[in-house]
PDB file of C-alpha atoms in Angstrom:
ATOM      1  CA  UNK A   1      63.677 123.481 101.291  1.00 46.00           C
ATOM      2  CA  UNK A   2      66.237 121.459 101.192  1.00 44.00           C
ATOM      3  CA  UNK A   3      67.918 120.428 104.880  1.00 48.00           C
ATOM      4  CA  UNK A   4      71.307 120.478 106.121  1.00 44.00           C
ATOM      5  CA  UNK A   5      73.385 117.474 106.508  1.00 42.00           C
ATOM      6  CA  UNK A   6      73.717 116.359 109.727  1.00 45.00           C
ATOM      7  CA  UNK A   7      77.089 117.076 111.209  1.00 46.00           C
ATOM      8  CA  UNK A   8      79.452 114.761 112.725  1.00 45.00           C
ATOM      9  CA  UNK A   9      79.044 113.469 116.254  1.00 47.00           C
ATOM     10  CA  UNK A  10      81.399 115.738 118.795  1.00 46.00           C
ATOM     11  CA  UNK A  11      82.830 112.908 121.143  1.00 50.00           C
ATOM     12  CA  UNK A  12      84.742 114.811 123.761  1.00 52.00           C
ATOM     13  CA  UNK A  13      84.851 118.027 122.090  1.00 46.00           C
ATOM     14  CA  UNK A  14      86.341 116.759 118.941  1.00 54.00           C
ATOM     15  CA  UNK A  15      85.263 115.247 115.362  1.00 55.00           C
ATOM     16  CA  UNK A  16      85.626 111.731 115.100  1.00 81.00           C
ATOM     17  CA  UNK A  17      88.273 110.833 112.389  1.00 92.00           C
ATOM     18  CA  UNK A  18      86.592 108.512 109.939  1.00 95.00           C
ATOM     19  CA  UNK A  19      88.769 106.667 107.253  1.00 97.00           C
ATOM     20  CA  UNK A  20      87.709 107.119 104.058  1.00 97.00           C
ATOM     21  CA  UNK A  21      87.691 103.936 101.651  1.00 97.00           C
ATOM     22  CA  UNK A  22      88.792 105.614  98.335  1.00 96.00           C
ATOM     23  CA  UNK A  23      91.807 107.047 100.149  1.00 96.00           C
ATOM     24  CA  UNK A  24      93.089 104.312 101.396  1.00 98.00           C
ATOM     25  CA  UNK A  25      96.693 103.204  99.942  1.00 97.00           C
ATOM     26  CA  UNK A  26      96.640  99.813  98.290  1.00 96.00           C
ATOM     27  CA  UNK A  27      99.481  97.462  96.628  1.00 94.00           C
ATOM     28  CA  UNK A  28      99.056  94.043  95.369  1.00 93.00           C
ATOM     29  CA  UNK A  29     102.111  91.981  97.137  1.00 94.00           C
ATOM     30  CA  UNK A  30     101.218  88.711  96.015  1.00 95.00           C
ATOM     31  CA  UNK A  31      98.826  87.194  93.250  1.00 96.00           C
ATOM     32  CA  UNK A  32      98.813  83.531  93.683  1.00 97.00           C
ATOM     33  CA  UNK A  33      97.094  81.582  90.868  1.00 97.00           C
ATOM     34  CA  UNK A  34      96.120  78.023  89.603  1.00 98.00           C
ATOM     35  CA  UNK A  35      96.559  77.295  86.225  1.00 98.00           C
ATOM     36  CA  UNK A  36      95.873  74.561  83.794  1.00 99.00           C
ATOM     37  CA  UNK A  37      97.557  74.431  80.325  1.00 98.00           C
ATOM     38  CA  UNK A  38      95.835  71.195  79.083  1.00 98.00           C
ATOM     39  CA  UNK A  39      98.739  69.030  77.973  1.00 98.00           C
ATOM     40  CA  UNK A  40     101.415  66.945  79.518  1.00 98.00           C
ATOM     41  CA  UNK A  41     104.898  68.173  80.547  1.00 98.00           C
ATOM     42  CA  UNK A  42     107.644  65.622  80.810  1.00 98.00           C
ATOM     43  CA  UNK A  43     109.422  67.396  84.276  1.00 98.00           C
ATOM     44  CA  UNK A  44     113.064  66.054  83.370  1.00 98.00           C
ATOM     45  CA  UNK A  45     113.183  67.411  80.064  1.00 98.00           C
ATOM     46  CA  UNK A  46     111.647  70.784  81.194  1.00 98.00           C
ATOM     47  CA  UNK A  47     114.579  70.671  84.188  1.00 98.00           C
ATOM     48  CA  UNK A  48     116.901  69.776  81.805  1.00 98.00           C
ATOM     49  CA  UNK A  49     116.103  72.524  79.280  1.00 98.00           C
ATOM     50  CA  UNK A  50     114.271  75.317  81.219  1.00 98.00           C
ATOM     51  CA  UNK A  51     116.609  74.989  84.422  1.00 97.00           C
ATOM     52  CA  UNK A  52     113.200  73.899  86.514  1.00 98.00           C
ATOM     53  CA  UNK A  53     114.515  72.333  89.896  1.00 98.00           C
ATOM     54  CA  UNK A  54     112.977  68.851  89.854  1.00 98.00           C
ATOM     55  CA  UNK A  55     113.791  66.470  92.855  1.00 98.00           C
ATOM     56  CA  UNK A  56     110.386  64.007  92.463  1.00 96.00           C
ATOM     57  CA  UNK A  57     111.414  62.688  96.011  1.00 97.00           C
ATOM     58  CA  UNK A  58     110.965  65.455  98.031  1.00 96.00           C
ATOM     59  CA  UNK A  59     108.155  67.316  95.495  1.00 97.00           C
ATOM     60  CA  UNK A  60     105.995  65.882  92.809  1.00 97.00           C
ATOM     61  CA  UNK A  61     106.485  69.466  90.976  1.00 98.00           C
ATOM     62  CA  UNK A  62     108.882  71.092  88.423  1.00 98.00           C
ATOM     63  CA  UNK A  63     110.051  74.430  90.463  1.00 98.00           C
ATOM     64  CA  UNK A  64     110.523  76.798  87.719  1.00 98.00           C
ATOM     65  CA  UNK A  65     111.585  80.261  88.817  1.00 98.00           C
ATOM     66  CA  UNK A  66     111.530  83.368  86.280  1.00 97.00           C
ATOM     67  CA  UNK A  67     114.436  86.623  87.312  1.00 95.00           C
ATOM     68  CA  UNK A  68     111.514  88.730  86.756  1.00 94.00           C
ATOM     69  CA  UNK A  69     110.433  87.059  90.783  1.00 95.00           C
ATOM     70  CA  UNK A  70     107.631  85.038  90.358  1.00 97.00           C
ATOM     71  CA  UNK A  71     107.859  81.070  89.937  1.00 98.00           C
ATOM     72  CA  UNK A  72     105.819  78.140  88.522  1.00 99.00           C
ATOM     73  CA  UNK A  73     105.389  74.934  89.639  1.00 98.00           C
ATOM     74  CA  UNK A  74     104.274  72.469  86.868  1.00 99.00           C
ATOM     75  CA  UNK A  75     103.118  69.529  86.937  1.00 98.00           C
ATOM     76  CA  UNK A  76     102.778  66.155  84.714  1.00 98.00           C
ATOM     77  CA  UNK A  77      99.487  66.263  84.275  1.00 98.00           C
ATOM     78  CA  UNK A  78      99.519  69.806  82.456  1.00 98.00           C
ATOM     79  CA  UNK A  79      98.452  71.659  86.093  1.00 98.00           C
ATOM     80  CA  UNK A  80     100.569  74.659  87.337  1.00 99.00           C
ATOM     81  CA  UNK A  81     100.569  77.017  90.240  1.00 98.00           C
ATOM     82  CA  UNK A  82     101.721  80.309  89.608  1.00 98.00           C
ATOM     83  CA  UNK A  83     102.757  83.190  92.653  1.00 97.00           C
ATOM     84  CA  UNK A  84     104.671  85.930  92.925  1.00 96.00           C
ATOM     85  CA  UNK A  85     102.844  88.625  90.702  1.00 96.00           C
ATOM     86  CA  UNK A  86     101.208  91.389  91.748  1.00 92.00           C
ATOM     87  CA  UNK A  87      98.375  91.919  89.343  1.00 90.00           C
ATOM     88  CA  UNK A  88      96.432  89.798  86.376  1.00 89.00           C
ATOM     89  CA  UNK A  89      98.666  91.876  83.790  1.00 93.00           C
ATOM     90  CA  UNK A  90     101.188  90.722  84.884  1.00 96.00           C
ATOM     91  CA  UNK A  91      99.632  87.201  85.310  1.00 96.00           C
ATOM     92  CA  UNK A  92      98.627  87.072  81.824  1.00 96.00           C
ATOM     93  CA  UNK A  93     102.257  88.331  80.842  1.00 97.00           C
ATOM     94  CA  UNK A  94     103.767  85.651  82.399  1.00 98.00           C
ATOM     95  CA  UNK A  95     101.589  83.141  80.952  1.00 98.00           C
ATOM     96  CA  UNK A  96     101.863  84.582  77.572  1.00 98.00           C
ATOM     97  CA  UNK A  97     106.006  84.369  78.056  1.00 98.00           C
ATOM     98  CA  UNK A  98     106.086  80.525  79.210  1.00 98.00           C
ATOM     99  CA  UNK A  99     103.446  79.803  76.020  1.00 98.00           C
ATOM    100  CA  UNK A 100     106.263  81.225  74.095  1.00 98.00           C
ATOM    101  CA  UNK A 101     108.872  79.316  75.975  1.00 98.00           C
ATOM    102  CA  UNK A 102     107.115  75.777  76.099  1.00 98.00           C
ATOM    103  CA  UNK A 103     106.721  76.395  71.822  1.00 98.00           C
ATOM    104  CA  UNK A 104     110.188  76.670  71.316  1.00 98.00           C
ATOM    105  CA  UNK A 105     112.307  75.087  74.105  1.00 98.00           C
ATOM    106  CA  UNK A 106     110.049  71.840  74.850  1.00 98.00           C
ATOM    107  CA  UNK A 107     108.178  71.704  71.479  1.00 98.00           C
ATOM    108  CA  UNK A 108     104.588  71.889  73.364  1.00 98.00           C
ATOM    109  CA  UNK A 109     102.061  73.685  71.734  1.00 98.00           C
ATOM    110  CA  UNK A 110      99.542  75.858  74.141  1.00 98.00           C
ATOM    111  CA  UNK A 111      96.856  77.151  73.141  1.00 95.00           C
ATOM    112  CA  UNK A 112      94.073  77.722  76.344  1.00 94.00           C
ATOM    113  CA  UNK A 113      94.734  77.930  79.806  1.00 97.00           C
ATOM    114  CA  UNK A 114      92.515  78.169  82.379  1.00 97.00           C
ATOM    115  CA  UNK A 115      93.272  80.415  85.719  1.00 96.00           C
ATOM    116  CA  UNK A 116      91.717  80.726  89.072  1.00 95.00           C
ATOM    117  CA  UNK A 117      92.809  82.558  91.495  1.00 94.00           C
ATOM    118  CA  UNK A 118      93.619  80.684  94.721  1.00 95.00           C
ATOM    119  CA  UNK A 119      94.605  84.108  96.800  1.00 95.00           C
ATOM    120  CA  UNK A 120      95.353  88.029  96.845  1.00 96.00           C
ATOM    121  CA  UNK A 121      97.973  89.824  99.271  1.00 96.00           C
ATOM    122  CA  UNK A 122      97.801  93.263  99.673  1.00 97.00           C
ATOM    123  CA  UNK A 123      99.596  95.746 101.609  1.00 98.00           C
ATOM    124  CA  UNK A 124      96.613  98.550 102.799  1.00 98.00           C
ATOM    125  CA  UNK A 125      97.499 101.715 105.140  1.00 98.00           C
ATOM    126  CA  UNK A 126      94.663 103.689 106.827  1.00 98.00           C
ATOM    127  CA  UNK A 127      97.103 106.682 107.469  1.00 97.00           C
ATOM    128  CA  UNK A 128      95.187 106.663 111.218  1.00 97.00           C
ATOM    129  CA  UNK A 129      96.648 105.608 114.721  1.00 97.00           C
ATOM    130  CA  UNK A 130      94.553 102.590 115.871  1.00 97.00           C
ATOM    131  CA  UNK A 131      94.068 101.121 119.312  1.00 97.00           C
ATOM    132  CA  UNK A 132      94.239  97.451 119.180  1.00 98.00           C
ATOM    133  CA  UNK A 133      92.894  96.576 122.531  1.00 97.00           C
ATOM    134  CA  UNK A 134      89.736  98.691 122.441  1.00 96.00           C
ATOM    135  CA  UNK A 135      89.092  97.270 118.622  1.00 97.00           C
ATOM    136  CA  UNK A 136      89.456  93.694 120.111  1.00 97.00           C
ATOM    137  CA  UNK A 137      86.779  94.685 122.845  1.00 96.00           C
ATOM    138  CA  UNK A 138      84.858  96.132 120.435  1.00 95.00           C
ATOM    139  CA  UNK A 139      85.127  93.813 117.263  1.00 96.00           C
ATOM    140  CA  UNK A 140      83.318  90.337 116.843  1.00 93.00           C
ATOM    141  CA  UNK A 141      85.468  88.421 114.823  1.00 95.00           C
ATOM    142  CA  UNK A 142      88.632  89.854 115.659  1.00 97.00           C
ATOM    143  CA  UNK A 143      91.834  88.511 117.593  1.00 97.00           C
ATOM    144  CA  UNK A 144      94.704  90.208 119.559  1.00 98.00           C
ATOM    145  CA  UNK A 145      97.711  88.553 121.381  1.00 97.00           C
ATOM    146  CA  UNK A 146     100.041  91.163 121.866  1.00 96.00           C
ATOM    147  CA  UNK A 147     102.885  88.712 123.719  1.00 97.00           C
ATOM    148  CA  UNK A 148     102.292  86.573 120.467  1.00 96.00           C
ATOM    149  CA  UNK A 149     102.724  89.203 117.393  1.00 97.00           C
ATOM    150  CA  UNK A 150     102.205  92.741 117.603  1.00 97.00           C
ATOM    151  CA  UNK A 151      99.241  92.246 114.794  1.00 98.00           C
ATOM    152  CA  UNK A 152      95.389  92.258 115.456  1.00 98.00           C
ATOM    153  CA  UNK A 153      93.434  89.937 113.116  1.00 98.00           C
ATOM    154  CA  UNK A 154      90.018  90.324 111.821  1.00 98.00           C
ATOM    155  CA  UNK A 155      87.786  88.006 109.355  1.00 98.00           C
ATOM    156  CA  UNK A 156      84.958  88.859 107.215  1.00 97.00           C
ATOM    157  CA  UNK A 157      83.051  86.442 105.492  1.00 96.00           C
ATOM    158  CA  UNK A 158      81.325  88.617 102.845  1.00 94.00           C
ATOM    159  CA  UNK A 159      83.972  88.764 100.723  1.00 95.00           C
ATOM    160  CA  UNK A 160      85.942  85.938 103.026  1.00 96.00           C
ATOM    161  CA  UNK A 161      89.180  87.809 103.662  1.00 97.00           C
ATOM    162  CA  UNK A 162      91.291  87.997 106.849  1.00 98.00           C
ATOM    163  CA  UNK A 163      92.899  91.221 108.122  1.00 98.00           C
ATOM    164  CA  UNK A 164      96.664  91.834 109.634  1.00 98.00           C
ATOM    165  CA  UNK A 165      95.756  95.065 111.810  1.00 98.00           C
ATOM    166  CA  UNK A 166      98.434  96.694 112.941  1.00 98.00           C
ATOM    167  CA  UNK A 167      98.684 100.057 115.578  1.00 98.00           C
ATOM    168  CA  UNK A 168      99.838 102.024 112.837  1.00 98.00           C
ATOM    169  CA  UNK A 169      97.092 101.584 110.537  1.00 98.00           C
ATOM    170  CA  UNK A 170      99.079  99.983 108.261  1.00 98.00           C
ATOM    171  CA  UNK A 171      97.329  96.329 107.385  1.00 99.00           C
ATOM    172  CA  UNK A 172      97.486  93.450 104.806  1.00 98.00           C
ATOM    173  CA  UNK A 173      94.667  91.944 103.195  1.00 98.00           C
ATOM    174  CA  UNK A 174      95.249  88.090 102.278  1.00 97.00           C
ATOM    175  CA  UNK A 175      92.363  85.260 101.106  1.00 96.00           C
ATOM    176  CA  UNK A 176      90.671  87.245  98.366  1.00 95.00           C
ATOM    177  CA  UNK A 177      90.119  85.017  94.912  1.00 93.00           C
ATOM    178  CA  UNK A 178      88.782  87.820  92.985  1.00 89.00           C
ATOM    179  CA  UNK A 179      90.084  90.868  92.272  1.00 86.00           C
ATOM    180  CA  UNK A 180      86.277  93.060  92.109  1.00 89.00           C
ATOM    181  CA  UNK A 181      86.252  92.068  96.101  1.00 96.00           C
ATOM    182  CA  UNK A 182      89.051  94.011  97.138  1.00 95.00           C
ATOM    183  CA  UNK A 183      86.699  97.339  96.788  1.00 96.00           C
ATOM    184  CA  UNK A 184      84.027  95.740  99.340  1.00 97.00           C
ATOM    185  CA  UNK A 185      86.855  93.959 101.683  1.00 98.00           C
ATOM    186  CA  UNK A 186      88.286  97.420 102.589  1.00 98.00           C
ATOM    187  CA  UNK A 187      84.965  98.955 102.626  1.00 98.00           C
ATOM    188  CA  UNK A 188      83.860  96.445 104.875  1.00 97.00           C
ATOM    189  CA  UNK A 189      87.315  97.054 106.783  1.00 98.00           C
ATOM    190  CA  UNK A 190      86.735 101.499 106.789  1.00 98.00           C
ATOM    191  CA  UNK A 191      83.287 100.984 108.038  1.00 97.00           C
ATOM    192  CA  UNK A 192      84.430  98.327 111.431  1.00 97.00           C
ATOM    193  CA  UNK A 193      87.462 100.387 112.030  1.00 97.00           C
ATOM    194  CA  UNK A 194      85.179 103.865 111.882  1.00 97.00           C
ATOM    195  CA  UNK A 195      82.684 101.858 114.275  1.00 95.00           C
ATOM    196  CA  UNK A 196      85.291 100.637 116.365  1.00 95.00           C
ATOM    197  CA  UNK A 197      85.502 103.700 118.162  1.00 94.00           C
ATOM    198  CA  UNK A 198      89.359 102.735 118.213  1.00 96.00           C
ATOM    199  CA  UNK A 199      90.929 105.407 115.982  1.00 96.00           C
ATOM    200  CA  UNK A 200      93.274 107.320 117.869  1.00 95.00           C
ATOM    201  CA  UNK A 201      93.696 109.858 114.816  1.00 95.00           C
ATOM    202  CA  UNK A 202      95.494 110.837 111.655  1.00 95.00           C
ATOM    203  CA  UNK A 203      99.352 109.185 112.117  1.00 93.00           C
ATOM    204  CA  UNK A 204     101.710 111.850 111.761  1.00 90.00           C
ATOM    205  CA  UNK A 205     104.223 110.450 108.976  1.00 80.00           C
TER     206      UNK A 205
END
């Protein structure tokens, strides 16, 4: 015979709310990457031609914004940084575009690049009302300072992320290099909060 679950603890006459991870809302904000396209960029020409800003005083980098909002900044040596996308499609759609550009505008054949990713942003809402204080209390690991910014913040280490908590359930997720982590980051963030014993209950929208 097979048993019944075991129902859910009664705390004060009423069921805990738990957040579920799989229903929490997710958007990437930010992908930030490092690249390297293994050849040497000469950063006048490339201001000259692209339209890079290049001011070697004040940065050793060729700025080189794109209208579709995310930038490069390339260096002599071949290196790059790459930020403002918000997922490795459109990472590797980028890259693909300035391969094409670099070909016919500067001449300079590339052919592999290597990419690491240096940091995630996400936006994350829990859809529950959260009380900061008694999370703080509750939570190793975690830091409130109300007077300071109206955010609660709260590190893991397994993936190493760090938390913006805020009363509304509404969070961002920032320090994440690989993009399989963000699965166990919010689990690891819907298991603390459900522990917490902070939720105040569904937010009415």
């Amino acid at each position: 015979m097979v048993e019944a679950p075991e129902p859910p603890r009664v705390r004060d006459g009423k069921v805990p709310v738990k957040v579920d991870p799989a229903k929490v809302d997710r958007d990437v904000q930010n992908l930030v990457a490092s690249l390297d396209f293994h050849v040497t960029f000469n950063l006048p020409e490339v201001s000259r031609i692209l339209g890079a800003e290049y001011d070697p005083s004040s940065f050793p980098g060729g700025i080189y914004r794109k209208r579709e909002g995310y930038t490069f900044l390339l260096f002599k040596n071949g290196k790059a940084v790459l930020a403002g996308v918000k997922s490795f499609a459109e990472l590797k759609v980028a890259i693909e575009k300035f391969k094409v550009e670099a070909k016919d505008k500067l001449n300079i054949r590339i052919k592999d690049v290597d990419i690491e990713i240096q940091n995630l942003v996400l936006s994350l809402d829990l859809h529950v009302e959260i009380n900061l204080e008694s999370f703080v209390h509750e939570i190793y690991d975690s830091y409130y300072s109300p007077e300071l910014f109206p955010g609660l913040t709260f590190k893991i280490y397994d993936p190493s992320a760090t938390f913006l908590i805020f009363s509304s359930g509404k969070c961002v997720l920032v320090g994440l290099k690989r993009l399989e982590d963000v699965d166990r980051a919010i689990a690891r963030l819907c298991e603390t909060v459900n522990n917490s014993g902070a939720i105040r209950g569904w937010r009415k929208d």
